[in-house]
Amino acid sequence: PPTFGSPTSYLPNTGEPLTPNLIPGALSGGVVSSVGSVGSVSYPTVDSGSNWSSTAYTPVSSALYYSNGSLGILKIPSIDLAVKVYEGTDSAALRKGAGHFAETSIWNGNVCIAGHNRGVNNHFGKIHTLSMGDTITYATKLGTRTYTVTSVSKVSEMDTGGTAASCDNRLTLYTCVRDQSAYRWMVCAVER
C-alpha cells in the first residue's frame, strides 16, 4: 500500500503488491508491467432459483394439550413402549411420563423428548437397545408421524447438539446412562 499519510494513500490501485502471486495475471503466467492496470473483480452471484431450506419449528400452544395435560403419545413397538408426552423435562413432567424439551419444536422439525430409565417411571430404560431401522410413532393433535431410528449414541450430558433445530422432521430421545452421570443416551429418528 502507499505510505500512510501520503497524497495517494486514499486512492485505489496505488502502491506496490506485497506478494507477487497477487499481481493480476501472475497465476496465469502473465506478467504485469505496471501496477496501475488492475483488472475488474468479479464476485459470485446468488442463484435465485435455488430452494433454500430453513429450520422448521412448531411452538406449543394451549390448543395442542389434551384434557389430561399431555401433548401426545410416543410408541416404540420394538421395546413395548407407549408413553404420554408432557411439556417440560423437570421432575413433575417426568413423573407423569416422557417430557418434551420446551425449547424444541412440538411437531415440525426436531422434536426432543426425555424420559427416566430407572425407578417407577423407567419409560426410556431400553431406548439404548434400539436398532437402526426400528420404528417410533408420535401422535399429537396435529397428527401422527412415523419415524425410523437412524442412530443410538452415548453423548456427554453437556452435549446439546441433538436439540438443534432441523429442516427435516425428526425425533430425538434422551435418557440417562445407568451409573454414568456424565453421559446420556441419545436416539435419533427421522420421519419415514
PDB file of C-alpha atoms in Angstrom:
ATOM      1  CA  PRO A   1       0.000   0.000   0.000  1.00  0.00           C
ATOM      2  CA  PRO A   2       1.054   3.607  -0.352  1.00  0.00           C
ATOM      3  CA  THR A   3       2.821   5.237   2.562  1.00  0.00           C
ATOM      4  CA  PHE A   4       0.469   6.244   5.349  1.00  0.00           C
ATOM      5  CA  GLY A   5      -0.485   9.900   5.065  1.00  0.00           C
ATOM      6  CA  SER A   6       0.918  10.296   1.536  1.00  0.00           C
ATOM      7  CA  PRO A   7      -1.151  12.194  -1.047  1.00  0.00           C
ATOM      8  CA  THR A   8      -2.080   8.908  -2.785  1.00  0.00           C
ATOM      9  CA  SER A   9      -2.820   6.859   0.366  1.00  0.00           C
ATOM     10  CA  TYR A  10      -6.575   7.027  -0.190  1.00  0.00           C
ATOM     11  CA  LEU A  11      -6.539   6.341  -3.945  1.00  0.00           C
ATOM     12  CA  PRO A  12      -7.335   2.826  -5.154  1.00  0.00           C
ATOM     13  CA  ASN A  13      -4.775   0.935  -7.267  1.00  0.00           C
ATOM     14  CA  THR A  14      -1.766   2.823  -5.926  1.00  0.00           C
ATOM     15  CA  GLY A  15       1.266   1.362  -4.188  1.00  0.00           C
ATOM     16  CA  GLU A  16       3.007  -1.939  -4.882  1.00  0.00           C
ATOM     17  CA  PRO A  17       1.756  -5.512  -4.345  1.00  0.00           C
ATOM     18  CA  LEU A  18       3.204  -7.071  -1.201  1.00  0.00           C
ATOM     19  CA  THR A  19       3.120 -10.607  -2.582  1.00  0.00           C
ATOM     20  CA  PRO A  20       3.917 -11.308  -6.223  1.00  0.00           C
ATOM     21  CA  ASN A  21       1.262 -14.010  -6.601  1.00  0.00           C
ATOM     22  CA  LEU A  22      -1.456 -11.409  -6.016  1.00  0.00           C
ATOM     23  CA  ILE A  23      -0.413  -9.346  -9.025  1.00  0.00           C
ATOM     24  CA  PRO A  24      -3.189  -9.638 -11.625  1.00  0.00           C
ATOM     25  CA  GLY A  25      -2.224 -12.235 -14.229  1.00  0.00           C
ATOM     26  CA  ALA A  26       0.575 -13.777 -12.133  1.00  0.00           C
ATOM     27  CA  LEU A  27      -1.270 -17.041 -11.531  1.00  0.00           C
ATOM     28  CA  SER A  28      -1.999 -17.496 -15.228  1.00  0.00           C
ATOM     29  CA  GLY A  29       1.665 -16.961 -16.124  1.00  0.00           C
ATOM     30  CA  GLY A  30       1.185 -13.415 -17.389  1.00  0.00           C
ATOM     31  CA  VAL A  31       3.498 -10.614 -16.391  1.00  0.00           C
ATOM     32  CA  VAL A  32       2.193  -7.237 -15.400  1.00  0.00           C
ATOM     33  CA  SER A  33       4.394  -4.312 -16.287  1.00  0.00           C
ATOM     34  CA  SER A  34       2.572  -1.675 -14.299  1.00  0.00           C
ATOM     35  CA  VAL A  35       0.659  -1.958 -11.081  1.00  0.00           C
ATOM     36  CA  GLY A  36      -1.946   0.582 -12.110  1.00  0.00           C
ATOM     37  CA  SER A  37      -3.566  -1.792 -14.612  1.00  0.00           C
ATOM     38  CA  VAL A  38      -5.704  -3.818 -12.244  1.00  0.00           C
ATOM     39  CA  GLY A  39      -8.470  -5.864 -13.878  1.00  0.00           C
ATOM     40  CA  SER A  40     -12.043  -5.915 -12.774  1.00  0.00           C
ATOM     41  CA  VAL A  41     -13.054  -8.009  -9.813  1.00  0.00           C
ATOM     42  CA  SER A  42     -15.923 -10.436 -10.206  1.00  0.00           C
ATOM     43  CA  TYR A  43     -17.982 -11.632  -7.273  1.00  0.00           C
ATOM     44  CA  PRO A  44     -20.042 -14.816  -7.026  1.00  0.00           C
ATOM     45  CA  THR A  45     -23.743 -14.398  -7.615  1.00  0.00           C
ATOM     46  CA  VAL A  46     -26.547 -15.893  -5.594  1.00  0.00           C
ATOM     47  CA  ASP A  47     -28.633 -18.363  -7.520  1.00  0.00           C
ATOM     48  CA  SER A  48     -32.142 -17.063  -7.013  1.00  0.00           C
ATOM     49  CA  GLY A  49     -33.602 -20.280  -8.419  1.00  0.00           C
ATOM     50  CA  SER A  50     -32.292 -22.455  -5.587  1.00  0.00           C
ATOM     51  CA  ASN A  51     -34.617 -23.854  -2.985  1.00  0.00           C
ATOM     52  CA  TRP A  52     -33.350 -22.641   0.338  1.00  0.00           C
ATOM     53  CA  SER A  53     -34.409 -24.718   3.308  1.00  0.00           C
ATOM     54  CA  SER A  54     -34.618 -23.306   6.762  1.00  0.00           C
ATOM     55  CA  THR A  55     -35.311 -24.894  10.080  1.00  0.00           C
ATOM     56  CA  ALA A  56     -38.834 -25.990  10.873  1.00  0.00           C
ATOM     57  CA  TYR A  57     -40.474 -25.256  14.210  1.00  0.00           C
ATOM     58  CA  THR A  58     -43.924 -25.651  15.727  1.00  0.00           C
ATOM     59  CA  PRO A  59     -44.418 -23.927  19.100  1.00  0.00           C
ATOM     60  CA  VAL A  60     -46.508 -25.412  21.877  1.00  0.00           C
ATOM     61  CA  SER A  61     -49.852 -23.655  22.215  1.00  0.00           C
ATOM     62  CA  SER A  62     -52.781 -24.215  24.556  1.00  0.00           C
ATOM     63  CA  ALA A  63     -54.761 -25.767  21.687  1.00  0.00           C
ATOM     64  CA  LEU A  64     -52.276 -28.658  21.485  1.00  0.00           C
ATOM     65  CA  TYR A  65     -52.923 -30.010  25.003  1.00  0.00           C
ATOM     66  CA  TYR A  66     -55.225 -32.960  25.587  1.00  0.00           C
ATOM     67  CA  SER A  67     -57.660 -32.834  28.525  1.00  0.00           C
ATOM     68  CA  ASN A  68     -55.259 -34.998  30.597  1.00  0.00           C
ATOM     69  CA  GLY A  69     -52.497 -32.354  30.212  1.00  0.00           C
ATOM     70  CA  SER A  70     -50.394 -34.335  27.750  1.00  0.00           C
ATOM     71  CA  LEU A  71     -49.206 -33.176  24.337  1.00  0.00           C
ATOM     72  CA  GLY A  72     -49.181 -36.569  22.677  1.00  0.00           C
ATOM     73  CA  ILE A  73     -48.201 -40.197  22.895  1.00  0.00           C
ATOM     74  CA  LEU A  74     -44.935 -41.854  21.909  1.00  0.00           C
ATOM     75  CA  LYS A  75     -44.928 -45.515  20.858  1.00  0.00           C
ATOM     76  CA  ILE A  76     -41.924 -47.754  20.225  1.00  0.00           C
ATOM     77  CA  PRO A  77     -43.173 -51.278  19.452  1.00  0.00           C
ATOM     78  CA  SER A  78     -39.732 -52.967  19.491  1.00  0.00           C
ATOM     79  CA  ILE A  79     -39.335 -52.202  23.215  1.00  0.00           C
ATOM     80  CA  ASP A  80     -43.056 -52.399  24.012  1.00  0.00           C
ATOM     81  CA  LEU A  81     -43.291 -48.716  24.938  1.00  0.00           C
ATOM     82  CA  ALA A  82     -46.328 -46.450  24.900  1.00  0.00           C
ATOM     83  CA  VAL A  83     -45.944 -43.287  26.970  1.00  0.00           C
ATOM     84  CA  LYS A  84     -47.694 -39.925  27.140  1.00  0.00           C
ATOM     85  CA  VAL A  85     -45.584 -36.828  26.495  1.00  0.00           C
ATOM     86  CA  TYR A  86     -45.858 -33.778  28.788  1.00  0.00           C
ATOM     87  CA  GLU A  87     -44.383 -30.322  28.477  1.00  0.00           C
ATOM     88  CA  GLY A  88     -41.026 -29.826  30.222  1.00  0.00           C
ATOM     89  CA  THR A  89     -38.241 -32.076  31.421  1.00  0.00           C
ATOM     90  CA  ASP A  90     -38.482 -31.299  35.129  1.00  0.00           C
ATOM     91  CA  SER A  91     -39.308 -33.884  37.796  1.00  0.00           C
ATOM     92  CA  ALA A  92     -43.035 -33.095  37.742  1.00  0.00           C
ATOM     93  CA  ALA A  93     -43.339 -33.797  33.997  1.00  0.00           C
ATOM     94  CA  LEU A  94     -41.161 -36.920  34.081  1.00  0.00           C
ATOM     95  CA  ARG A  95     -43.184 -38.357  36.998  1.00  0.00           C
ATOM     96  CA  LYS A  96     -46.203 -38.459  34.677  1.00  0.00           C
ATOM     97  CA  GLY A  97     -44.481 -39.769  31.534  1.00  0.00           C
ATOM     98  CA  ALA A  98     -41.949 -38.530  28.984  1.00  0.00           C
ATOM     99  CA  GLY A  99     -41.057 -34.833  28.848  1.00  0.00           C
ATOM    100  CA  HIS A 100     -40.867 -32.540  25.834  1.00  0.00           C
ATOM    101  CA  PHE A 101     -37.889 -30.145  25.780  1.00  0.00           C
ATOM    102  CA  ALA A 102     -39.706 -26.789  25.920  1.00  0.00           C
ATOM    103  CA  GLU A 103     -37.224 -25.012  23.630  1.00  0.00           C
ATOM    104  CA  THR A 104     -37.698 -27.524  20.818  1.00  0.00           C
ATOM    105  CA  SER A 105     -40.479 -27.955  18.284  1.00  0.00           C
ATOM    106  CA  ILE A 106     -43.572 -29.963  19.176  1.00  0.00           C
ATOM    107  CA  TRP A 107     -44.323 -31.122  15.608  1.00  0.00           C
ATOM    108  CA  ASN A 108     -42.345 -29.859  12.573  1.00  0.00           C
ATOM    109  CA  GLY A 109     -38.565 -30.023  12.704  1.00  0.00           C
ATOM    110  CA  ASN A 110     -36.678 -31.600  15.605  1.00  0.00           C
ATOM    111  CA  VAL A 111     -38.936 -32.798  18.439  1.00  0.00           C
ATOM    112  CA  CYS A 112     -36.848 -33.627  21.530  1.00  0.00           C
ATOM    113  CA  ILE A 113     -38.192 -35.809  24.331  1.00  0.00           C
ATOM    114  CA  ALA A 114     -36.613 -37.058  27.571  1.00  0.00           C
ATOM    115  CA  GLY A 115     -37.578 -39.831  29.935  1.00  0.00           C
ATOM    116  CA  HIS A 116     -36.388 -41.700  33.021  1.00  0.00           C
ATOM    117  CA  ASN A 117     -34.627 -45.029  32.656  1.00  0.00           C
ATOM    118  CA  ARG A 118     -34.966 -46.304  36.242  1.00  0.00           C
ATOM    119  CA  GLY A 119     -37.444 -46.345  39.068  1.00  0.00           C
ATOM    120  CA  VAL A 120     -41.204 -46.416  38.790  1.00  0.00           C
ATOM    121  CA  ASN A 121     -41.282 -44.417  35.532  1.00  0.00           C
ATOM    122  CA  ASN A 122     -38.478 -46.096  33.637  1.00  0.00           C
ATOM    123  CA  HIS A 123     -40.139 -45.459  30.269  1.00  0.00           C
ATOM    124  CA  PHE A 124     -36.829 -44.916  28.452  1.00  0.00           C
ATOM    125  CA  GLY A 125     -34.963 -47.737  30.207  1.00  0.00           C
ATOM    126  CA  LYS A 126     -34.496 -49.662  26.957  1.00  0.00           C
ATOM    127  CA  ILE A 127     -34.042 -46.933  24.319  1.00  0.00           C
ATOM    128  CA  HIS A 128     -30.314 -47.669  24.156  1.00  0.00           C
ATOM    129  CA  THR A 129     -31.195 -51.162  22.819  1.00  0.00           C
ATOM    130  CA  LEU A 130     -32.968 -49.775  19.753  1.00  0.00           C
ATOM    131  CA  SER A 131     -31.529 -50.696  16.360  1.00  0.00           C
ATOM    132  CA  MET A 132     -31.225 -48.726  13.140  1.00  0.00           C
ATOM    133  CA  GLY A 133     -34.495 -49.082  11.263  1.00  0.00           C
ATOM    134  CA  ASP A 134     -36.710 -49.536  14.342  1.00  0.00           C
ATOM    135  CA  THR A 135     -39.998 -47.640  14.172  1.00  0.00           C
ATOM    136  CA  ILE A 136     -41.206 -44.882  16.506  1.00  0.00           C
ATOM    137  CA  THR A 137     -44.686 -43.361  16.282  1.00  0.00           C
ATOM    138  CA  TYR A 138     -45.531 -39.954  17.719  1.00  0.00           C
ATOM    139  CA  ALA A 139     -49.177 -38.828  17.822  1.00  0.00           C
ATOM    140  CA  THR A 140     -50.382 -35.325  18.708  1.00  0.00           C
ATOM    141  CA  LYS A 141     -53.436 -33.198  17.943  1.00  0.00           C
ATOM    142  CA  LEU A 142     -51.580 -32.177  14.781  1.00  0.00           C
ATOM    143  CA  GLY A 143     -51.477 -35.751  13.503  1.00  0.00           C
ATOM    144  CA  THR A 144     -49.430 -38.940  13.715  1.00  0.00           C
ATOM    145  CA  ARG A 145     -45.926 -39.365  12.350  1.00  0.00           C
ATOM    146  CA  THR A 146     -43.809 -42.461  11.971  1.00  0.00           C
ATOM    147  CA  TYR A 147     -40.045 -42.187  12.385  1.00  0.00           C
ATOM    148  CA  THR A 148     -37.177 -44.572  11.664  1.00  0.00           C
ATOM    149  CA  VAL A 149     -34.251 -44.847  14.115  1.00  0.00           C
ATOM    150  CA  THR A 150     -31.035 -43.674  12.459  1.00  0.00           C
ATOM    151  CA  SER A 151     -28.636 -43.641  15.424  1.00  0.00           C
ATOM    152  CA  VAL A 152     -28.233 -44.604  19.062  1.00  0.00           C
ATOM    153  CA  SER A 153     -25.287 -42.985  20.791  1.00  0.00           C
ATOM    154  CA  LYS A 154     -23.844 -42.130  24.182  1.00  0.00           C
ATOM    155  CA  VAL A 155     -23.169 -38.389  24.457  1.00  0.00           C
ATOM    156  CA  SER A 156     -21.854 -36.072  27.151  1.00  0.00           C
ATOM    157  CA  GLU A 157     -24.515 -34.602  29.431  1.00  0.00           C
ATOM    158  CA  MET A 158     -23.264 -31.191  28.255  1.00  0.00           C
ATOM    159  CA  ASP A 159     -23.741 -32.037  24.558  1.00  0.00           C
ATOM    160  CA  THR A 160     -26.885 -30.221  23.423  1.00  0.00           C
ATOM    161  CA  GLY A 161     -26.272 -30.741  19.701  1.00  0.00           C
ATOM    162  CA  GLY A 162     -29.171 -33.171  19.468  1.00  0.00           C
ATOM    163  CA  THR A 163     -31.637 -30.441  20.430  1.00  0.00           C
ATOM    164  CA  ALA A 164     -30.694 -28.185  17.499  1.00  0.00           C
ATOM    165  CA  ALA A 165     -33.461 -27.183  15.114  1.00  0.00           C
ATOM    166  CA  SER A 166     -33.622 -29.010  11.788  1.00  0.00           C
ATOM    167  CA  CYS A 167     -35.271 -28.550   8.409  1.00  0.00           C
ATOM    168  CA  ASP A 168     -36.416 -32.173   8.284  1.00  0.00           C
ATOM    169  CA  ASN A 169     -38.879 -33.824  10.656  1.00  0.00           C
ATOM    170  CA  ARG A 170     -37.013 -35.809  13.273  1.00  0.00           C
ATOM    171  CA  LEU A 171     -37.366 -37.108  16.799  1.00  0.00           C
ATOM    172  CA  THR A 172     -34.546 -37.052  19.362  1.00  0.00           C
ATOM    173  CA  LEU A 173     -34.900 -39.038  22.582  1.00  0.00           C
ATOM    174  CA  TYR A 174     -32.722 -38.608  25.683  1.00  0.00           C
ATOM    175  CA  THR A 175     -32.245 -40.552  28.897  1.00  0.00           C
ATOM    176  CA  CYS A 176     -29.502 -41.007  31.499  1.00  0.00           C
ATOM    177  CA  VAL A 177     -26.843 -43.694  31.250  1.00  0.00           C
ATOM    178  CA  ARG A 178     -27.010 -46.046  34.227  1.00  0.00           C
ATOM    179  CA  ASP A 179     -24.213 -45.324  36.744  1.00  0.00           C
ATOM    180  CA  GLN A 180     -22.563 -42.793  34.384  1.00  0.00           C
ATOM    181  CA  SER A 181     -23.976 -39.403  35.368  1.00  0.00           C
ATOM    182  CA  ALA A 182     -21.747 -37.539  32.897  1.00  0.00           C
ATOM    183  CA  TYR A 183     -23.433 -39.215  29.899  1.00  0.00           C
ATOM    184  CA  ARG A 184     -26.813 -39.514  28.194  1.00  0.00           C
ATOM    185  CA  TRP A 185     -28.261 -41.955  25.673  1.00  0.00           C
ATOM    186  CA  MET A 186     -29.421 -40.134  22.560  1.00  0.00           C
ATOM    187  CA  VAL A 187     -31.632 -41.794  19.966  1.00  0.00           C
ATOM    188  CA  CYS A 188     -32.215 -40.019  16.658  1.00  0.00           C
ATOM    189  CA  ALA A 189     -35.030 -40.951  14.291  1.00  0.00           C
ATOM    190  CA  VAL A 190     -36.172 -39.328  11.043  1.00  0.00           C
ATOM    191  CA  GLU A 191     -39.635 -39.228   9.523  1.00  0.00           C
ATOM    192  CA  ARG A 192     -40.381 -42.009   7.050  1.00  0.00           C
TER     193      ARG A 192
END
